Amino acid sequence: MLYPTCNFLQKITLNWFANFEVSGKENVPPVGPLIVVSNHLSNIDPSIVAVSVSRRLKFLAKSTLFMGPFLSTLLRWYGAYPLNRDRIDVTSFKWALNQLRQDGVILIFPEGTRSKGSMIKAKPGVARLVQMSDATILPVAITGTEHIGNVMRVVHPTGNIKVNIGSPFSLPKIDGTIDGAILKSMTDMIMERISILLPENYRGVYKINKREKTK
């Protein structure tokens, strides 16, 4: 109940206070396990993606947000699960894998933290999750939320906020041992799919020539 209610209210605030635009809604696969990957600029990004993607999302959020009982309960009801970013969090990884094995949708920000306007180097956990789940990947690009720093601005988003949903894709299945070099290569493939959906000034370390064939 909380998820659709929050999304409904978020849509209202976006329509009232911001110039909000979503493109590529037709690219969202209607069924099957799905990992939604996006660049990360602001605390508002999870709800921005949630109102843009037609399927119910669940996502990992930094564990420090779950300290208070009220906020912890609220986040869990909305679909969040705590992630400890200071170590390899096996529990959260297993949780995400279990959701995908039930044909669920997981939202991941591969950079692991908010960037300051342009993409930063991603962590390889998303590539490992893809290999273990065989889930389809859906790239999403967000622009215009970088000025929304305070979490309370969720109720008062402003500016030109745009979400660009790209075409779903899959990574090749790797048999045998997957070493760090392979994980890095696959992670770069994922991030480049996000990068081509972004204006050049947002691409950061993943600045590449725009290839329309991968959109």
PDB file of C-alpha atoms in Angstrom:
ATOM      1  CA  MET A   1       0.000   0.000   0.000  1.00  0.00           C
ATOM      2  CA  LEU A   2       2.788   2.441   0.885  1.00  0.00           C
ATOM      3  CA  TYR A   3       4.631   2.005  -2.422  1.00  0.00           C
ATOM      4  CA  PRO A   4       1.811   3.080  -4.774  1.00  0.00           C
ATOM      5  CA  THR A   5       0.733   5.832  -2.368  1.00  0.00           C
ATOM      6  CA  CYS A   6       4.243   7.303  -2.161  1.00  0.00           C
ATOM      7  CA  ASN A   7       4.670   7.110  -5.916  1.00  0.00           C
ATOM      8  CA  PHE A   8       1.310   8.806  -6.472  1.00  0.00           C
ATOM      9  CA  LEU A   9       2.265  11.648  -4.142  1.00  0.00           C
ATOM     10  CA  GLN A  10       5.734  11.923  -5.698  1.00  0.00           C
ATOM     11  CA  LYS A  11       4.189  12.293  -9.149  1.00  0.00           C
ATOM     12  CA  ILE A  12       1.996  15.111  -7.837  1.00  0.00           C
ATOM     13  CA  THR A  13       4.957  17.005  -6.366  1.00  0.00           C
ATOM     14  CA  LEU A  14       6.976  16.515  -9.550  1.00  0.00           C
ATOM     15  CA  ASN A  15       4.138  17.843 -11.691  1.00  0.00           C
ATOM     16  CA  TRP A  16       3.569  20.797  -9.368  1.00  0.00           C
ATOM     17  CA  PHE A  17       7.093  21.941  -8.624  1.00  0.00           C
ATOM     18  CA  ALA A  18       9.345  20.587 -11.379  1.00  0.00           C
ATOM     19  CA  ASN A  19       9.551  20.252 -15.119  1.00  0.00           C
ATOM     20  CA  PHE A  20       9.510  16.440 -15.080  1.00  0.00           C
ATOM     21  CA  GLU A  21       9.926  14.356 -18.216  1.00  0.00           C
ATOM     22  CA  VAL A  22      10.296  10.612 -18.794  1.00  0.00           C
ATOM     23  CA  SER A  23      11.259   9.031 -22.116  1.00  0.00           C
ATOM     24  CA  GLY A  24      11.543   5.356 -23.023  1.00  0.00           C
ATOM     25  CA  LYS A  25       8.764   3.955 -20.814  1.00  0.00           C
ATOM     26  CA  GLU A  26       8.013   1.438 -23.538  1.00  0.00           C
ATOM     27  CA  ASN A  27      11.443  -0.160 -22.983  1.00  0.00           C
ATOM     28  CA  VAL A  28      10.524  -1.647 -19.598  1.00  0.00           C
ATOM     29  CA  PRO A  29      10.126  -5.459 -19.904  1.00  0.00           C
ATOM     30  CA  PRO A  30       6.682  -6.389 -18.497  1.00  0.00           C
ATOM     31  CA  VAL A  31       7.799  -9.645 -16.884  1.00  0.00           C
ATOM     32  CA  GLY A  32      10.899 -11.511 -15.728  1.00  0.00           C
ATOM     33  CA  PRO A  33      13.803 -10.710 -13.405  1.00  0.00           C
ATOM     34  CA  LEU A  34      15.103  -7.216 -14.029  1.00  0.00           C
ATOM     35  CA  ILE A  35      18.002  -5.145 -12.708  1.00  0.00           C
ATOM     36  CA  VAL A  36      17.450  -1.431 -13.224  1.00  0.00           C
ATOM     37  CA  VAL A  37      20.782   0.424 -13.226  1.00  0.00           C
ATOM     38  CA  SER A  38      21.089   4.189 -13.011  1.00  0.00           C
ATOM     39  CA  ASN A  39      23.508   7.016 -12.380  1.00  0.00           C
ATOM     40  CA  HIS A  40      23.104   8.552  -8.916  1.00  0.00           C
ATOM     41  CA  LEU A  41      22.924  12.284  -8.208  1.00  0.00           C
ATOM     42  CA  SER A  42      20.556  12.777  -5.277  1.00  0.00           C
ATOM     43  CA  ASN A  43      18.618  11.197  -2.399  1.00  0.00           C
ATOM     44  CA  ILE A  44      15.491  11.640  -4.486  1.00  0.00           C
ATOM     45  CA  ASP A  45      16.739   9.339  -7.277  1.00  0.00           C
ATOM     46  CA  PRO A  46      15.129   6.074  -6.018  1.00  0.00           C
ATOM     47  CA  SER A  47      11.657   7.621  -5.993  1.00  0.00           C
ATOM     48  CA  ILE A  48      12.317   9.350  -9.328  1.00  0.00           C
ATOM     49  CA  VAL A  49      13.099   5.980 -10.934  1.00  0.00           C
ATOM     50  CA  ALA A  50      10.175   4.332  -9.121  1.00  0.00           C
ATOM     51  CA  VAL A  51       7.612   6.713 -10.634  1.00  0.00           C
ATOM     52  CA  SER A  52       9.221   6.337 -14.071  1.00  0.00           C
ATOM     53  CA  VAL A  53       9.320   2.536 -14.299  1.00  0.00           C
ATOM     54  CA  SER A  54       5.980   0.749 -14.547  1.00  0.00           C
ATOM     55  CA  ARG A  55       6.983  -2.276 -12.444  1.00  0.00           C
ATOM     56  CA  ARG A  56       7.338  -2.454  -8.650  1.00  0.00           C
ATOM     57  CA  LEU A  57      10.931  -1.732  -7.628  1.00  0.00           C
ATOM     58  CA  LYS A  58      12.959  -2.830  -4.647  1.00  0.00           C
ATOM     59  CA  PHE A  59      16.350  -1.340  -3.915  1.00  0.00           C
ATOM     60  CA  LEU A  60      19.371  -1.274  -1.640  1.00  0.00           C
ATOM     61  CA  ALA A  61      19.938   1.797   0.538  1.00  0.00           C
ATOM     62  CA  LYS A  62      22.867   2.677   2.778  1.00  0.00           C
ATOM     63  CA  SER A  63      22.469   1.096   6.208  1.00  0.00           C
ATOM     64  CA  THR A  64      22.876   4.404   8.074  1.00  0.00           C
ATOM     65  CA  LEU A  65      19.415   5.430   6.848  1.00  0.00           C
ATOM     66  CA  PHE A  66      17.876   2.581   8.859  1.00  0.00           C
ATOM     67  CA  MET A  67      19.058   3.736  12.293  1.00  0.00           C
ATOM     68  CA  GLY A  68      15.774   5.177  13.561  1.00  0.00           C
ATOM     69  CA  PRO A  69      12.772   2.821  13.953  1.00  0.00           C
ATOM     70  CA  PHE A  70      10.334   5.091  12.096  1.00  0.00           C
ATOM     71  CA  LEU A  71      12.486   5.716   9.030  1.00  0.00           C
ATOM     72  CA  SER A  72      13.678   2.099   8.999  1.00  0.00           C
ATOM     73  CA  THR A  73      10.093   0.810   8.908  1.00  0.00           C
ATOM     74  CA  LEU A  74       9.099   3.357   6.276  1.00  0.00           C
ATOM     75  CA  LEU A  75      12.017   2.440   4.009  1.00  0.00           C
ATOM     76  CA  ARG A  76      11.345  -1.287   4.290  1.00  0.00           C
ATOM     77  CA  TRP A  77       7.674  -0.798   3.472  1.00  0.00           C
ATOM     78  CA  TYR A  78       8.684   1.199   0.429  1.00  0.00           C
ATOM     79  CA  GLY A  79      10.911  -1.663  -0.765  1.00  0.00           C
ATOM     80  CA  ALA A  80      14.366  -0.749   0.536  1.00  0.00           C
ATOM     81  CA  TYR A  81      16.863  -3.097   2.171  1.00  0.00           C
ATOM     82  CA  PRO A  82      19.931  -1.951   4.158  1.00  0.00           C
ATOM     83  CA  LEU A  83      23.361  -2.167   2.545  1.00  0.00           C
ATOM     84  CA  ASN A  84      26.582  -1.822   4.523  1.00  0.00           C
ATOM     85  CA  ARG A  85      28.906   0.069   2.187  1.00  0.00           C
ATOM     86  CA  ASP A  86      31.954  -0.354   4.434  1.00  0.00           C
ATOM     87  CA  ARG A  87      32.369  -4.057   3.677  1.00  0.00           C
ATOM     88  CA  ILE A  88      31.218  -6.814   1.323  1.00  0.00           C
ATOM     89  CA  ASP A  89      27.613  -7.208   2.442  1.00  0.00           C
ATOM     90  CA  VAL A  90      26.712 -10.836   1.741  1.00  0.00           C
ATOM     91  CA  THR A  91      23.296 -10.537   3.390  1.00  0.00           C
ATOM     92  CA  SER A  92      22.104  -7.719   1.127  1.00  0.00           C
ATOM     93  CA  PHE A  93      23.509  -9.500  -1.933  1.00  0.00           C
ATOM     94  CA  LYS A  94      21.544 -12.646  -1.069  1.00  0.00           C
ATOM     95  CA  TRP A  95      18.423 -10.569  -0.511  1.00  0.00           C
ATOM     96  CA  ALA A  96      18.723  -8.974  -3.960  1.00  0.00           C
ATOM     97  CA  LEU A  97      19.418 -12.334  -5.593  1.00  0.00           C
ATOM     98  CA  ASN A  98      16.342 -13.826  -3.919  1.00  0.00           C
ATOM     99  CA  GLN A  99      14.146 -11.001  -5.237  1.00  0.00           C
ATOM    100  CA  LEU A 100      15.391 -11.618  -8.774  1.00  0.00           C
ATOM    101  CA  ARG A 101      14.819 -15.361  -8.508  1.00  0.00           C
ATOM    102  CA  GLN A 102      11.191 -14.508  -7.822  1.00  0.00           C
ATOM    103  CA  ASP A 103      11.060 -12.461 -11.050  1.00  0.00           C
ATOM    104  CA  GLY A 104      11.346  -9.228  -9.092  1.00  0.00           C
ATOM    105  CA  VAL A 105      12.872  -5.896 -10.064  1.00  0.00           C
ATOM    106  CA  ILE A 106      15.927  -4.523  -8.265  1.00  0.00           C
ATOM    107  CA  LEU A 107      17.132  -0.937  -8.624  1.00  0.00           C
ATOM    108  CA  ILE A 108      20.891  -0.514  -8.266  1.00  0.00           C
ATOM    109  CA  PHE A 109      23.094   2.556  -8.428  1.00  0.00           C
ATOM    110  CA  PRO A 110      26.397   0.904  -9.459  1.00  0.00           C
ATOM    111  CA  GLU A 111      28.498   3.913  -8.439  1.00  0.00           C
ATOM    112  CA  GLY A 112      27.618   3.067  -4.843  1.00  0.00           C
ATOM    113  CA  THR A 113      27.147   6.679  -3.784  1.00  0.00           C
ATOM    114  CA  ARG A 114      25.930   9.992  -5.138  1.00  0.00           C
ATOM    115  CA  SER A 115      28.211  11.704  -7.625  1.00  0.00           C
ATOM    116  CA  LYS A 116      28.675  15.463  -7.864  1.00  0.00           C
ATOM    117  CA  GLY A 117      27.101  15.844 -11.271  1.00  0.00           C
ATOM    118  CA  SER A 118      29.070  13.446 -13.469  1.00  0.00           C
ATOM    119  CA  MET A 119      29.549   9.689 -13.337  1.00  0.00           C
ATOM    120  CA  ILE A 120      32.192   8.165 -11.079  1.00  0.00           C
ATOM    121  CA  LYS A 121      33.767   4.714 -11.197  1.00  0.00           C
ATOM    122  CA  ALA A 122      31.250   1.943 -10.492  1.00  0.00           C
ATOM    123  CA  LYS A 123      31.664  -0.980  -8.139  1.00  0.00           C
ATOM    124  CA  PRO A 124      31.626  -4.526  -9.620  1.00  0.00           C
ATOM    125  CA  GLY A 125      28.841  -5.919  -7.424  1.00  0.00           C
ATOM    126  CA  VAL A 126      26.183  -5.283 -10.057  1.00  0.00           C
ATOM    127  CA  ALA A 127      28.055  -7.405 -12.636  1.00  0.00           C
ATOM    128  CA  ARG A 128      28.337 -10.288 -10.184  1.00  0.00           C
ATOM    129  CA  LEU A 129      24.617 -10.055  -9.403  1.00  0.00           C
ATOM    130  CA  VAL A 130      23.810 -10.162 -13.118  1.00  0.00           C
ATOM    131  CA  GLN A 131      25.951 -13.271 -13.611  1.00  0.00           C
ATOM    132  CA  MET A 132      24.351 -15.110 -10.698  1.00  0.00           C
ATOM    133  CA  SER A 133      20.768 -14.158 -11.547  1.00  0.00           C
ATOM    134  CA  ASP A 134      20.718 -14.128 -15.374  1.00  0.00           C
ATOM    135  CA  ALA A 135      18.510 -11.051 -15.036  1.00  0.00           C
ATOM    136  CA  THR A 136      17.880  -8.603 -17.845  1.00  0.00           C
ATOM    137  CA  ILE A 137      19.450  -5.165 -17.355  1.00  0.00           C
ATOM    138  CA  LEU A 138      17.557  -1.917 -17.902  1.00  0.00           C
ATOM    139  CA  PRO A 139      19.733   1.237 -18.138  1.00  0.00           C
ATOM    140  CA  VAL A 140      18.273   4.488 -16.822  1.00  0.00           C
ATOM    141  CA  ALA A 141      19.778   7.976 -16.943  1.00  0.00           C
ATOM    142  CA  ILE A 142      18.766  10.789 -14.588  1.00  0.00           C
ATOM    143  CA  THR A 143      19.521  14.476 -15.027  1.00  0.00           C
ATOM    144  CA  GLY A 144      18.478  17.532 -13.038  1.00  0.00           C
ATOM    145  CA  THR A 145      18.388  16.116  -9.494  1.00  0.00           C
ATOM    146  CA  GLU A 146      21.943  17.027  -8.501  1.00  0.00           C
ATOM    147  CA  HIS A 147      20.781  20.251  -6.810  1.00  0.00           C
ATOM    148  CA  ILE A 148      18.326  18.357  -4.573  1.00  0.00           C
ATOM    149  CA  GLY A 149      20.624  17.489  -1.682  1.00  0.00           C
ATOM    150  CA  ASN A 150      18.388  17.366   1.385  1.00  0.00           C
ATOM    151  CA  VAL A 151      16.245  14.233   1.667  1.00  0.00           C
ATOM    152  CA  MET A 152      13.294  16.428   2.688  1.00  0.00           C
ATOM    153  CA  ARG A 153      13.356  17.946  -0.798  1.00  0.00           C
ATOM    154  CA  VAL A 154      11.605  14.765  -1.919  1.00  0.00           C
ATOM    155  CA  VAL A 155       8.372  16.625  -1.136  1.00  0.00           C
ATOM    156  CA  HIS A 156       9.499  19.746  -3.009  1.00  0.00           C
ATOM    157  CA  PRO A 157      11.502  18.761  -6.111  1.00  0.00           C
ATOM    158  CA  THR A 158      12.290  21.601  -8.491  1.00  0.00           C
ATOM    159  CA  GLY A 159      14.096  22.209 -11.759  1.00  0.00           C
ATOM    160  CA  ASN A 160      14.262  20.331 -15.041  1.00  0.00           C
ATOM    161  CA  ILE A 161      14.277  16.656 -14.052  1.00  0.00           C
ATOM    162  CA  LYS A 162      14.573  14.164 -16.872  1.00  0.00           C
ATOM    163  CA  VAL A 163      14.628  10.366 -16.901  1.00  0.00           C
ATOM    164  CA  ASN A 164      15.766   8.511 -20.014  1.00  0.00           C
ATOM    165  CA  ILE A 165      15.045   4.767 -20.060  1.00  0.00           C
ATOM    166  CA  GLY A 166      17.187   2.832 -22.512  1.00  0.00           C
ATOM    167  CA  SER A 167      16.722  -0.518 -24.208  1.00  0.00           C
ATOM    168  CA  PRO A 168      17.036  -3.641 -22.034  1.00  0.00           C
ATOM    169  CA  PHE A 169      20.050  -5.852 -22.623  1.00  0.00           C
ATOM    170  CA  SER A 170      21.857  -8.898 -21.254  1.00  0.00           C
ATOM    171  CA  LEU A 171      25.485  -9.671 -20.531  1.00  0.00           C
ATOM    172  CA  PRO A 172      27.130 -12.827 -21.905  1.00  0.00           C
ATOM    173  CA  LYS A 173      27.010 -15.719 -19.474  1.00  0.00           C
ATOM    174  CA  ILE A 174      30.475 -16.611 -18.172  1.00  0.00           C
ATOM    175  CA  ASP A 175      31.146 -20.233 -17.248  1.00  0.00           C
ATOM    176  CA  GLY A 176      33.812 -21.007 -14.690  1.00  0.00           C
ATOM    177  CA  THR A 177      35.739 -18.581 -12.528  1.00  0.00           C
ATOM    178  CA  ILE A 178      34.985 -14.890 -12.925  1.00  0.00           C
ATOM    179  CA  ASP A 179      38.009 -12.836 -11.921  1.00  0.00           C
ATOM    180  CA  GLY A 180      38.306  -9.140 -11.171  1.00  0.00           C
ATOM    181  CA  ALA A 181      39.247  -8.208 -14.726  1.00  0.00           C
ATOM    182  CA  ILE A 182      36.122  -9.859 -16.127  1.00  0.00           C
ATOM    183  CA  LEU A 183      33.913  -8.184 -13.524  1.00  0.00           C
ATOM    184  CA  LYS A 184      35.438  -4.805 -14.342  1.00  0.00           C
ATOM    185  CA  SER A 185      34.870  -5.318 -18.056  1.00  0.00           C
ATOM    186  CA  MET A 186      31.229  -6.265 -17.521  1.00  0.00           C
ATOM    187  CA  THR A 187      30.708  -3.359 -15.125  1.00  0.00           C
ATOM    188  CA  ASP A 188      32.110  -0.976 -17.735  1.00  0.00           C
ATOM    189  CA  MET A 189      29.689  -2.401 -20.318  1.00  0.00           C
ATOM    190  CA  ILE A 190      26.788  -1.658 -17.985  1.00  0.00           C
ATOM    191  CA  MET A 191      27.964   1.860 -17.197  1.00  0.00           C
ATOM    192  CA  GLU A 192      28.515   2.696 -20.852  1.00  0.00           C
ATOM    193  CA  ARG A 193      24.872   1.825 -21.516  1.00  0.00           C
ATOM    194  CA  ILE A 194      23.895   4.420 -18.933  1.00  0.00           C
ATOM    195  CA  SER A 195      26.458   6.906 -20.228  1.00  0.00           C
ATOM    196  CA  ILE A 196      25.114   7.034 -23.779  1.00  0.00           C
ATOM    197  CA  LEU A 197      21.703   8.027 -22.406  1.00  0.00           C
ATOM    198  CA  LEU A 198      23.191  11.059 -20.641  1.00  0.00           C
ATOM    199  CA  PRO A 199      24.273  14.473 -21.926  1.00  0.00           C
ATOM    200  CA  GLU A 200      28.042  14.567 -22.366  1.00  0.00           C
ATOM    201  CA  ASN A 201      28.685  16.714 -19.284  1.00  0.00           C
ATOM    202  CA  TYR A 202      27.133  14.041 -17.051  1.00  0.00           C
ATOM    203  CA  ARG A 203      29.195  11.101 -18.339  1.00  0.00           C
ATOM    204  CA  GLY A 204      32.303  11.686 -16.233  1.00  0.00           C
ATOM    205  CA  VAL A 205      34.713   8.722 -16.270  1.00  0.00           C
ATOM    206  CA  TYR A 206      32.432   6.929 -18.738  1.00  0.00           C
ATOM    207  CA  LYS A 207      32.610   9.632 -21.391  1.00  0.00           C
ATOM    208  CA  ILE A 208      32.437   7.807 -24.719  1.00  0.00           C
ATOM    209  CA  ASN A 209      31.320   8.540 -28.242  1.00  0.00           C
ATOM    210  CA  LYS A 210      27.575   8.279 -28.401  1.00  0.00           C
ATOM    211  CA  ARG A 211      26.585   5.071 -30.168  1.00  0.00           C
ATOM    212  CA  GLU A 212      22.959   5.209 -31.218  1.00  0.00           C
ATOM    213  CA  LYS A 213      22.862   1.482 -31.920  1.00  0.00           C
ATOM    214  CA  THR A 214      23.012   0.709 -28.190  1.00  0.00           C
ATOM    215  CA  LYS A 215      20.221   3.042 -27.164  1.00  0.00           C
TER     216      LYS A 215
END
